[in-house]
Coordinates of N, CA and C in Angstrom, one line a residue:
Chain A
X411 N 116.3 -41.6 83.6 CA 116.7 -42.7 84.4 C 116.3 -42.4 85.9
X412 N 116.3 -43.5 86.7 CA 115.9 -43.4 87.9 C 116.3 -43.0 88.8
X413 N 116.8 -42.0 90.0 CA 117.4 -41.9 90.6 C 117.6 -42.5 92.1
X414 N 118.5 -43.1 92.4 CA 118.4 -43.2 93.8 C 119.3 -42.8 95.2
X415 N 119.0 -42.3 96.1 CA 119.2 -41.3 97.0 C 119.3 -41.7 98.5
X416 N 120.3 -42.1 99.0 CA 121.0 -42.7 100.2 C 120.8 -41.7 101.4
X417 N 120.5 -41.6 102.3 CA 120.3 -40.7 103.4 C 120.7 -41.4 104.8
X418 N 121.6 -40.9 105.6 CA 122.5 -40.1 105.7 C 123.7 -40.0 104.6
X419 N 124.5 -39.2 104.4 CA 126.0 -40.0 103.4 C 126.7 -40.8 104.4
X420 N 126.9 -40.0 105.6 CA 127.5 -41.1 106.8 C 127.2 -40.5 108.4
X421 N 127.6 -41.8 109.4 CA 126.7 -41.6 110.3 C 127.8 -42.2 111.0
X422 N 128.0 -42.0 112.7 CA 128.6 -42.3 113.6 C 127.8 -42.9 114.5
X423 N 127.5 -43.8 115.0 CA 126.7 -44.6 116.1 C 127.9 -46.0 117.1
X424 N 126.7 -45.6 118.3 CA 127.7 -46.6 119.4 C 127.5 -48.0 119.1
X425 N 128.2 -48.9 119.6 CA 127.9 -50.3 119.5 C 126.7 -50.5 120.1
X426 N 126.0 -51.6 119.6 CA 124.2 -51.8 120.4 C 123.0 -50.2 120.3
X427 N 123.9 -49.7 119.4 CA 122.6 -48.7 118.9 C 122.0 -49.1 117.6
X428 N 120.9 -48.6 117.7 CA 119.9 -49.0 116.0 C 120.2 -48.3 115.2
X429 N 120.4 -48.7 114.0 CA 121.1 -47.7 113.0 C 120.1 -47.7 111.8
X430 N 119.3 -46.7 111.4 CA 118.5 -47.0 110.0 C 119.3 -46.0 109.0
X431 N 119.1 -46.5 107.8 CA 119.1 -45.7 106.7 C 118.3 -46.2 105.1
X432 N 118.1 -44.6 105.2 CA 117.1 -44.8 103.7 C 117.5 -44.6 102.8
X433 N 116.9 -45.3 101.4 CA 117.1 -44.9 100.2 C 115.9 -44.4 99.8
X434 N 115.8 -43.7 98.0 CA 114.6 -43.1 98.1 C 114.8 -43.0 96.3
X435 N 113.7 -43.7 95.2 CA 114.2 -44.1 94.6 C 113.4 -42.7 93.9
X436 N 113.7 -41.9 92.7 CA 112.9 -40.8 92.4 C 111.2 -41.5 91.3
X437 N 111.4 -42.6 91.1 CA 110.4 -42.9 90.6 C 110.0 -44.6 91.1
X438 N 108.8 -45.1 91.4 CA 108.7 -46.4 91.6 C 109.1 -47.5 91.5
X439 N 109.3 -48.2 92.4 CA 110.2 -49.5 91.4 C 109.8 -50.9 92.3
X440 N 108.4 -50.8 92.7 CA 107.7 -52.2 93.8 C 109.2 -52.4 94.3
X441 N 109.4 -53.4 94.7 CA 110.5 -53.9 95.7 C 111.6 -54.1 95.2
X442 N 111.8 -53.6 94.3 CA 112.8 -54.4 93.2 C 113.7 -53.5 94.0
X443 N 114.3 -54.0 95.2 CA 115.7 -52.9 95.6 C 116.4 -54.0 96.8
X444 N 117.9 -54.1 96.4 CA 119.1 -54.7 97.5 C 119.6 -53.4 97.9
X445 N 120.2 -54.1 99.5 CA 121.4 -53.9 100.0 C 122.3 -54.3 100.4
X446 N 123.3 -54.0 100.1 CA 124.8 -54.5 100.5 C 125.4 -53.8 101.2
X447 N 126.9 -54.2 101.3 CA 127.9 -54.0 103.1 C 129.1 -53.8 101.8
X448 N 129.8 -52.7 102.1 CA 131.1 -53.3 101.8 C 132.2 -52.9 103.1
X449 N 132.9 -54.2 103.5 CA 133.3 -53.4 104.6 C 134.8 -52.8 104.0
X450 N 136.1 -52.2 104.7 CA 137.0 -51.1 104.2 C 137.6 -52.1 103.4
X451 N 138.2 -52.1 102.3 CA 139.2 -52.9 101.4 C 138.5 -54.4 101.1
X452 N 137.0 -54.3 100.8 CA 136.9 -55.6 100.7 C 135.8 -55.3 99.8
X453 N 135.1 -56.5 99.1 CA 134.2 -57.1 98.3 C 133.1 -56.8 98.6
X454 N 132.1 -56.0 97.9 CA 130.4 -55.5 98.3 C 129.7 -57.1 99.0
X455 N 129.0 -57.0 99.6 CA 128.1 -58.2 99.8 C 126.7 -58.0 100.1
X456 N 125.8 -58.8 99.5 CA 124.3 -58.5 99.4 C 124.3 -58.8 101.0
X457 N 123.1 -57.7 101.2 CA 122.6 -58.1 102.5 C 121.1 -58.8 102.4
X458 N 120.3 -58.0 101.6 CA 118.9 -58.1 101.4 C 118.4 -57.6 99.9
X459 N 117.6 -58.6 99.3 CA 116.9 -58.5 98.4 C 115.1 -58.0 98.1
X460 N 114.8 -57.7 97.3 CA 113.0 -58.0 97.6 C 113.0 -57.1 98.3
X461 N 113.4 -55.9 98.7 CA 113.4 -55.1 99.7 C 113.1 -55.5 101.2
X462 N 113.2 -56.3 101.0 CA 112.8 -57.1 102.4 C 113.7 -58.4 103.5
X463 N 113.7 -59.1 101.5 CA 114.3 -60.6 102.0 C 116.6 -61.0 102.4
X464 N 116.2 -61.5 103.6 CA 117.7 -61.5 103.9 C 118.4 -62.5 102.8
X465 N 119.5 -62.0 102.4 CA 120.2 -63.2 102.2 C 121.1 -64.0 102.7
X466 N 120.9 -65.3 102.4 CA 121.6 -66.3 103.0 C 122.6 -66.1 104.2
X467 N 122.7 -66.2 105.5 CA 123.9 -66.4 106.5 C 124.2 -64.5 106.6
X468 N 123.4 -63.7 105.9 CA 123.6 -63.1 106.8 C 122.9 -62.5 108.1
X469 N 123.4 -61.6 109.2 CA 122.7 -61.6 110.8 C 121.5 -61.1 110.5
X470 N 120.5 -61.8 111.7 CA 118.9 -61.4 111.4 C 119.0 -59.9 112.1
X471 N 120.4 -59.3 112.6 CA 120.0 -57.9 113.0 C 120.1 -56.6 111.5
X472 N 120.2 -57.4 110.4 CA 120.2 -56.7 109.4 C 118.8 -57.2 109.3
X473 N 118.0 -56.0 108.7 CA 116.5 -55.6 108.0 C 116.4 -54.8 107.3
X474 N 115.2 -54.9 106.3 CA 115.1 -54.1 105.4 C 113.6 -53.9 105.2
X475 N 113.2 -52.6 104.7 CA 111.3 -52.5 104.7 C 111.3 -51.6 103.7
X476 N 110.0 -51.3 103.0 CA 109.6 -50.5 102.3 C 109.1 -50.5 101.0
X477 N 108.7 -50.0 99.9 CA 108.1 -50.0 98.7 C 108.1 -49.1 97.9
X478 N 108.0 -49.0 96.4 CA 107.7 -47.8 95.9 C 109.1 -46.8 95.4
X479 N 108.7 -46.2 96.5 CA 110.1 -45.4 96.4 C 110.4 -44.9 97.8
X480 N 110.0 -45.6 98.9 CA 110.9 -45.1 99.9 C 111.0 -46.5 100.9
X481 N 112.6 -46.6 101.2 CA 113.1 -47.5 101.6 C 114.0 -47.9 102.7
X482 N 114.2 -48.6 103.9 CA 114.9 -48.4 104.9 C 115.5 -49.6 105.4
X483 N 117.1 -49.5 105.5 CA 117.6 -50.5 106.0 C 118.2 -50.4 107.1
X484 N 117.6 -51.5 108.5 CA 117.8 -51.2 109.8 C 118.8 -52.3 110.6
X485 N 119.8 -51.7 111.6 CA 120.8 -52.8 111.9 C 120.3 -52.5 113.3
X486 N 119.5 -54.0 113.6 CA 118.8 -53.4 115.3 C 120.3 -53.3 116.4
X487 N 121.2 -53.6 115.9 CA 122.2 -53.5 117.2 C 123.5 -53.3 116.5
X488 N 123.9 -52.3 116.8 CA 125.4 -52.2 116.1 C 126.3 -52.8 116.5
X489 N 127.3 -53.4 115.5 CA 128.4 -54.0 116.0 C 129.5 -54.1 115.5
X490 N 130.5 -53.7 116.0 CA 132.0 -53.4 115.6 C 132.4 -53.7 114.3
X491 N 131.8 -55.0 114.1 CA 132.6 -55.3 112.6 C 131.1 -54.7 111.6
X492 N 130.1 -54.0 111.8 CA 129.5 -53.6 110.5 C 129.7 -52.3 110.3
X493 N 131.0 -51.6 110.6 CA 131.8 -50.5 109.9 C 131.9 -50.9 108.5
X494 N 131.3 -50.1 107.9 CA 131.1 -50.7 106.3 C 130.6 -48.9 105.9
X495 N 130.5 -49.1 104.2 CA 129.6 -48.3 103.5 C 128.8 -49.0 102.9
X496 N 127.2 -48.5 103.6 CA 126.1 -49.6 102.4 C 125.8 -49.1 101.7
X497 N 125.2 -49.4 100.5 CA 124.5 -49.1 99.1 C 123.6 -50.0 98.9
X498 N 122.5 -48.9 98.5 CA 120.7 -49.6 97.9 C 121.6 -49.7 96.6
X499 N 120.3 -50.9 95.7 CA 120.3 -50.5 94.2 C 119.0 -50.6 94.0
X500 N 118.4 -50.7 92.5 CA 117.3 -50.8 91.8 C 117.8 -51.8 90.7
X501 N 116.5 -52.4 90.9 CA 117.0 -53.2 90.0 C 115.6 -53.7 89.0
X502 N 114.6 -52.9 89.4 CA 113.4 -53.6 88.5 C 113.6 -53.2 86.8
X503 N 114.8 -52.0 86.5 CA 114.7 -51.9 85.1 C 116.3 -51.5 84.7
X504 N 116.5 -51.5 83.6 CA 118.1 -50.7 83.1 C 117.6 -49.3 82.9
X505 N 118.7 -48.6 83.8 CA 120.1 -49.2 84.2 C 119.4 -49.5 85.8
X506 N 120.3 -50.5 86.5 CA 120.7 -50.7 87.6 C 120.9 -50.0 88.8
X507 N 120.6 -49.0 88.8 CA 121.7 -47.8 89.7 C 121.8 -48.3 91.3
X508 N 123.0 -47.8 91.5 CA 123.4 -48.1 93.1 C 123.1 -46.5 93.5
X509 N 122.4 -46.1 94.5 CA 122.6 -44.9 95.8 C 123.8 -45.1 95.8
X510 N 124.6 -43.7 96.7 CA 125.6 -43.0 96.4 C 126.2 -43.8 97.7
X511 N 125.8 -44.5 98.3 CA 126.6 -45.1 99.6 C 126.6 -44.1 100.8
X512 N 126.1 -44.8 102.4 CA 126.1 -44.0 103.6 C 127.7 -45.0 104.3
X513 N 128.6 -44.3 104.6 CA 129.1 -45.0 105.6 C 128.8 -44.7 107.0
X514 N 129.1 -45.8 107.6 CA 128.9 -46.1 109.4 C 129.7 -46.5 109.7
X515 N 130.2 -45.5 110.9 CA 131.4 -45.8 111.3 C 130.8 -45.9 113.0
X516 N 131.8 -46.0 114.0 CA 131.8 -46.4 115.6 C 132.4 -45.4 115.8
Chain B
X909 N 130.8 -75.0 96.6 CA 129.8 -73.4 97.0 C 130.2 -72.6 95.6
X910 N 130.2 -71.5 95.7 CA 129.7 -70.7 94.4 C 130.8 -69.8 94.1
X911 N 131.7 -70.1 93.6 CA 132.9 -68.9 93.4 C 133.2 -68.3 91.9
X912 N 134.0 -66.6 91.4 CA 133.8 -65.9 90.7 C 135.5 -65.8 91.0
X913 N 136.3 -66.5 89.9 CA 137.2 -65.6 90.2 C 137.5 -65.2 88.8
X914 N 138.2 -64.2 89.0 CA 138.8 -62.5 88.1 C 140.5 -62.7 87.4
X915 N 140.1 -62.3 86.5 CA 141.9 -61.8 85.9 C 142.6 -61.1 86.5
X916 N 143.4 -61.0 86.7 CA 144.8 -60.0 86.9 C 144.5 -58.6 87.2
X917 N 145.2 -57.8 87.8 CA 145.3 -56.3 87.5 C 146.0 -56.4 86.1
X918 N 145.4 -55.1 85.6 CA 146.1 -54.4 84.2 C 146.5 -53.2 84.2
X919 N 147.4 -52.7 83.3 CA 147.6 -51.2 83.1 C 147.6 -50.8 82.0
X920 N 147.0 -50.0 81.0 CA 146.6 -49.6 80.2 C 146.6 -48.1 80.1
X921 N 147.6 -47.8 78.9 CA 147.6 -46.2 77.9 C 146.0 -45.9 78.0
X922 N 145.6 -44.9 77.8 CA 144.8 -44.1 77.1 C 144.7 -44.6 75.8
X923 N 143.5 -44.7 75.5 CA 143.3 -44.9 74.4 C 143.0 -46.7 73.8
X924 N 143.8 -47.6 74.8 CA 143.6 -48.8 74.5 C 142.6 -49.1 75.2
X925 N 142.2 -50.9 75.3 CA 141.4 -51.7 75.4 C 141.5 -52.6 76.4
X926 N 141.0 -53.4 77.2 CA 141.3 -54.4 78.6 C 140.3 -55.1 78.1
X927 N 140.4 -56.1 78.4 CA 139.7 -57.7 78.1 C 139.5 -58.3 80.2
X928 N 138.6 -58.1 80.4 CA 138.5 -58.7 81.7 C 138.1 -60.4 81.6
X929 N 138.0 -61.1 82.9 CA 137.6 -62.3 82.7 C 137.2 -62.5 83.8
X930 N 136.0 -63.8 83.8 CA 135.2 -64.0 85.5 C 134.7 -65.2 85.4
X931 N 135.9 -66.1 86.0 CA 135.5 -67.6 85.7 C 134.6 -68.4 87.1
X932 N 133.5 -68.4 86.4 CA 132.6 -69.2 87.7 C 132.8 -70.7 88.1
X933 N 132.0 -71.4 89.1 CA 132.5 -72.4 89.5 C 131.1 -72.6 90.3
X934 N 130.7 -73.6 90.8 CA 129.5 -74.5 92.0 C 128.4 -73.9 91.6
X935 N 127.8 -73.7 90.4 CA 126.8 -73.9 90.6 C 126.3 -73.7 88.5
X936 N 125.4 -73.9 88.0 CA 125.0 -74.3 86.8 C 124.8 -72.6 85.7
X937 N 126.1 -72.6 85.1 CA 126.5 -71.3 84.8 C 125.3 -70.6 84.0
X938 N 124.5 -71.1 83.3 CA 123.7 -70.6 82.2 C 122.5 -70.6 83.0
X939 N 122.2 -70.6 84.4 CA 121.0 -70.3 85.0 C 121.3 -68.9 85.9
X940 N 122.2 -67.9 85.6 CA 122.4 -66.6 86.1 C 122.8 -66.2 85.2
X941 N 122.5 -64.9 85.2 CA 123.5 -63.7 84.9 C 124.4 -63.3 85.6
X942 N 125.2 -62.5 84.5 CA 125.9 -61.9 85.7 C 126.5 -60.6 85.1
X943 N 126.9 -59.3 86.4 CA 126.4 -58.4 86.0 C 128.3 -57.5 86.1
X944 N 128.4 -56.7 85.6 CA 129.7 -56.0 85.7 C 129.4 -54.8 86.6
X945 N 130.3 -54.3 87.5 CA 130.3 -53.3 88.4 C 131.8 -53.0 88.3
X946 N 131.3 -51.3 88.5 CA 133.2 -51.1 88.9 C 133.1 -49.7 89.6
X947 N 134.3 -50.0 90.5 CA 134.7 -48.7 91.9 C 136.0 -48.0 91.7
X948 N 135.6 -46.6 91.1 CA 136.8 -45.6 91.1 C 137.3 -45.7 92.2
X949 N 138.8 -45.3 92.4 CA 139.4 -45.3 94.0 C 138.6 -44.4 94.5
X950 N 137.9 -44.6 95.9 CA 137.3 -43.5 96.8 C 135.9 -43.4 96.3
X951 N 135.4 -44.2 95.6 CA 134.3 -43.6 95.1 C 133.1 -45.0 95.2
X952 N 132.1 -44.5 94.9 CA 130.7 -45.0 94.7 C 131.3 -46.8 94.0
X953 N 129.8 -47.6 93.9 CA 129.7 -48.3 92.8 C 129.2 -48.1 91.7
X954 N 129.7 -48.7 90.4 CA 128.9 -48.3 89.3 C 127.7 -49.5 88.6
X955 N 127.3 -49.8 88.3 CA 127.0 -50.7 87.4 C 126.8 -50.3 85.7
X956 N 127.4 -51.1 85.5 CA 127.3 -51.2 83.9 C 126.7 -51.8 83.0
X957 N 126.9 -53.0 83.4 CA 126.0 -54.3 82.4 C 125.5 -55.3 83.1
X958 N 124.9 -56.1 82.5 CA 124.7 -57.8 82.7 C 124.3 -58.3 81.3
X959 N 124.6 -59.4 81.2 CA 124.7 -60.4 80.8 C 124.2 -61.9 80.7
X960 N 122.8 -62.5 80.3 CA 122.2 -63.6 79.8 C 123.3 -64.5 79.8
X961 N 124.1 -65.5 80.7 CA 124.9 -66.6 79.6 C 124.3 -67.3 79.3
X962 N 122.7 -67.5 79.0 CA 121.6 -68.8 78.9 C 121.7 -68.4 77.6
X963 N 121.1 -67.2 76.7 CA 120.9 -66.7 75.7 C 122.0 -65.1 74.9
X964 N 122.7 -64.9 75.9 CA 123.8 -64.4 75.6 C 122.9 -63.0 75.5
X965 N 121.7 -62.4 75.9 CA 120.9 -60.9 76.1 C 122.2 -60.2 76.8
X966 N 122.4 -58.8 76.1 CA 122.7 -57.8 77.5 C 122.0 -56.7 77.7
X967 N 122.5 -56.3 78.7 CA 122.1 -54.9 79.1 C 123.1 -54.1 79.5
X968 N 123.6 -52.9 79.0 CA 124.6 -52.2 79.2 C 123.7 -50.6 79.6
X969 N 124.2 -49.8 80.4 CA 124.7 -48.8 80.7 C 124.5 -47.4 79.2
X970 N 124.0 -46.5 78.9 CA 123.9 -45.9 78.1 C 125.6 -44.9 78.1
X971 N 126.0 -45.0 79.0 CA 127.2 -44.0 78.9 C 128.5 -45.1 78.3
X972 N 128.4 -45.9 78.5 CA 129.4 -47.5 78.1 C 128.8 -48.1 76.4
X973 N 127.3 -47.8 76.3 CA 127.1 -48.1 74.4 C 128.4 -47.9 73.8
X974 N 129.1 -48.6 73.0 CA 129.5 -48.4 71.9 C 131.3 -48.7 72.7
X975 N 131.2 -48.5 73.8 CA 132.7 -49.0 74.4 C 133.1 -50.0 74.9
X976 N 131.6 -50.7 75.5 CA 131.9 -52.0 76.2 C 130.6 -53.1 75.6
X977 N 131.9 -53.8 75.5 CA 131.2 -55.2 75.4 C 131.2 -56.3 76.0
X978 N 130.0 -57.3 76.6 CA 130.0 -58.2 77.6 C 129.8 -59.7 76.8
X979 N 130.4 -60.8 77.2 CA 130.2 -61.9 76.7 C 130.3 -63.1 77.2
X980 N 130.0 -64.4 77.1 CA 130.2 -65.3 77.9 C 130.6 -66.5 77.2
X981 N 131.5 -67.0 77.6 CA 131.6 -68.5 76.9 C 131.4 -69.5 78.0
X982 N 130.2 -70.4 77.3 CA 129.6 -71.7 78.5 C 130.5 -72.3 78.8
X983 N 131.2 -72.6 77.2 CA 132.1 -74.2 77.3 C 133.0 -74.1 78.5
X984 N 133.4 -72.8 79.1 CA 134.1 -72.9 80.3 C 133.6 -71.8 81.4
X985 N 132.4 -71.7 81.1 CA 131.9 -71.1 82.0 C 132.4 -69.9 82.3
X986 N 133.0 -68.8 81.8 CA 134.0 -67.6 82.0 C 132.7 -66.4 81.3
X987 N 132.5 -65.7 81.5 CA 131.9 -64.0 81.2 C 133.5 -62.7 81.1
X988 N 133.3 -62.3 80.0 CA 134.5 -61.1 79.9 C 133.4 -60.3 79.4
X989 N 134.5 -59.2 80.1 CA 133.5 -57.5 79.7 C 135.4 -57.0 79.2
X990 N 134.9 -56.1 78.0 CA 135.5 -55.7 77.0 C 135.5 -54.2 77.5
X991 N 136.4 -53.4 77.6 CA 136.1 -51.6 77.3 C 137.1 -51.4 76.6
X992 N 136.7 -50.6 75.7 CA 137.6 -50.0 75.0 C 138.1 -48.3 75.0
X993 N 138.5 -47.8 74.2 CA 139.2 -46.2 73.9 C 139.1 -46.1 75.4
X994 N 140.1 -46.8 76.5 CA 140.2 -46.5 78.2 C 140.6 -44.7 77.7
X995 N 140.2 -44.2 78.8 CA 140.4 -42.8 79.8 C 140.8 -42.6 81.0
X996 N 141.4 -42.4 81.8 CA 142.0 -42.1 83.1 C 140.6 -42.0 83.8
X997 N 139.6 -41.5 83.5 CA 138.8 -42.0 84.1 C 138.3 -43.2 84.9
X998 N 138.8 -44.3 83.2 CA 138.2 -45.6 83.6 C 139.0 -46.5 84.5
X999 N 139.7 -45.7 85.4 CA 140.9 -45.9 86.6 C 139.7 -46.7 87.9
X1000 N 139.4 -47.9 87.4 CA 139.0 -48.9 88.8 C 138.7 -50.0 88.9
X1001 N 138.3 -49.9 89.9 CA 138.3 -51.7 90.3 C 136.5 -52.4 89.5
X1002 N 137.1 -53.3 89.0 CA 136.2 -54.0 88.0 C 135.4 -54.8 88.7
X1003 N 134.1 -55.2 88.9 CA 133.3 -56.5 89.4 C 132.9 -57.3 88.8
X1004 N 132.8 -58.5 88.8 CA 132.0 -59.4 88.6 C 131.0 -60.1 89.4
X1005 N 129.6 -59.9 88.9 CA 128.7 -60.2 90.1 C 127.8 -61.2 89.7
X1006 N 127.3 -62.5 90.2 CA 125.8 -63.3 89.7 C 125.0 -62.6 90.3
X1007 N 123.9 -63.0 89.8 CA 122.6 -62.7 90.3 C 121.8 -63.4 91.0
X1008 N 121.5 -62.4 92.2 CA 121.3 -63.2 93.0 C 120.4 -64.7 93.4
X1009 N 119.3 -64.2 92.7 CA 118.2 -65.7 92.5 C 117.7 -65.1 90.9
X1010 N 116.6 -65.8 90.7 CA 116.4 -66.0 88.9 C 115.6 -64.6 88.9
X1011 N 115.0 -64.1 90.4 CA 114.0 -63.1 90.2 C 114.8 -61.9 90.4
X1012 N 115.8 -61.8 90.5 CA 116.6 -60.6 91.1 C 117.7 -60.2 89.6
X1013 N 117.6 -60.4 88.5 CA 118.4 -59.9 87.9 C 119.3 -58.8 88.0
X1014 N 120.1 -58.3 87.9 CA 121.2 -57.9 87.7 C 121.5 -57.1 89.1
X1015 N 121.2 -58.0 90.3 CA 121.7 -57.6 91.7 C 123.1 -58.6 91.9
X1016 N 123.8 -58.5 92.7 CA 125.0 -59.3 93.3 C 125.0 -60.0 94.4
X1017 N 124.6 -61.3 94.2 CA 124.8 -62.5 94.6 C 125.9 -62.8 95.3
X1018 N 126.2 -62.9 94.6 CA 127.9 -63.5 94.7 C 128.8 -62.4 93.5
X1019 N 130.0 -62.4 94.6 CA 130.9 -61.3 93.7 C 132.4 -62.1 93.3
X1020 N 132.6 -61.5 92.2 CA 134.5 -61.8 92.3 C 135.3 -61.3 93.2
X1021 N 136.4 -61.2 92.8 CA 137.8 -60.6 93.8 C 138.3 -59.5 93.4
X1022 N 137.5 -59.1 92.1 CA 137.4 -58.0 91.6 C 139.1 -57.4 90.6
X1023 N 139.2 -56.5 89.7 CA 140.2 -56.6 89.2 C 140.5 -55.2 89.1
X1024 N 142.2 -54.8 89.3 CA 142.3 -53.5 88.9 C 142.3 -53.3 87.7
X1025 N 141.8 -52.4 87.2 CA 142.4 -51.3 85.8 C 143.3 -49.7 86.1
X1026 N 144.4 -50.0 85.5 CA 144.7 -48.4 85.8 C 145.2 -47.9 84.5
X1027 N 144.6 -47.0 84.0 CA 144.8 -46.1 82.5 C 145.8 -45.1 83.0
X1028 N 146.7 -44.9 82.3 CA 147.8 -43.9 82.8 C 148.8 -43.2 81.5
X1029 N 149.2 -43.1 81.0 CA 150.0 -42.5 80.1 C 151.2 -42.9 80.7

């Protein structure tokens, strides 16, 4: 199976700083990778699909880039409420796998 | 708009069975899947399955073969995921997820409200 690998596990940054983090999938998988937010006590939510593409209503300071097997999701300005743990997945084949989750805290 | 809602929390022996449920709503149930996830306390996500409700296909998880079963009934639009012989392990929070567009199989779209399981003796 495929593995995928979240880098930092977690990370401290100020409000209005850029925050990236990668995943890194151990074998190829074209774009076939999301990311989600879950923020503390709540419900996962997609951020980006296609490795690239946002989904619906959420902030264009969420981005995502990359291919293959290396991948990076960037929040150009931090902001109080995206204290969350994200998680990549894969999803071009079974199983599914989610990375192990980076949390971001303030 | 597009909602997933979930059964009850449960509590379950060792050794028994849970029947989950994930009844959709706004939007045309047999043109998604939808995929099962679940979060130990403190812990990661998992994914486990998805689920065809167009053609009733799954895909499950090689460590869940033979324990869990995923299913859908149109006539009311509801998906239940089955586990069986529970373990203290299988101590978490359950998901139900669509997918997000037709090209994105078994990502999360839209989620439920998610359900507890707690196996305990």
């Amino acid at each position: 199976d495929i593995q995928m690998t979240q880098s930092p596990s977690s990370l401290s940054a100020s409000v209005g700083d850029r925050v990236t983090i990668t995943c890194r999938a151990s074998q190829g998988i074209s774009d076939y990778l999301a990311w989600y937010q879950q923020q503390p006590g709540k419900v996962p939510k997609l951020l980006i699909y296609a490795a690239s593409t946002l989904q619906s209503g959420v902030p264009s300071r969420f981005s995502g880039s990359g291919s293959g097997t290396d991948f990076t999701l960037t929040i150009s300005s931090l902001q109080p409420e995206d204290v969350a743990t994200y998680y990549c997945q894969k999803y071009d084949s079974v199983p599914r796998t989610f990375g192990q989750g980076t949390k971001v805290e303030i | 708009q597009v909602q997933l809602v979930q059964s009850g929390a449960e509590v379950k022996k060792p050794g028994a069975s849970v029947r989950v449920s994930c009844k959709a709503s706004g939007y045309t149930f047999t043109s998604y899947g939808i995929s099962w996830v679940r979060q130990a306390p403190g812990q990661g996500l998992e994914w486990m399955g998805w689920i065809s409700p167009y053609n009733a296909n799954t895909d499950y998880v090689q460590k869940f073969l033979g324990r869990v079963t995923m299913t859908t009934d149109t006539s009311t639009s509801t998906a239940y995921m089955e586990l069986r012989s529970l373990r203290s392990d299988d101590t978490a929070v359950y998901y139900c997820a669509r997918d997000a567009s037709n090209l994105a199989a078994g990502t999360g779209g839209y989620w439920g409200q998610g359900t507890l399981v707690s196996v305990s003796s």
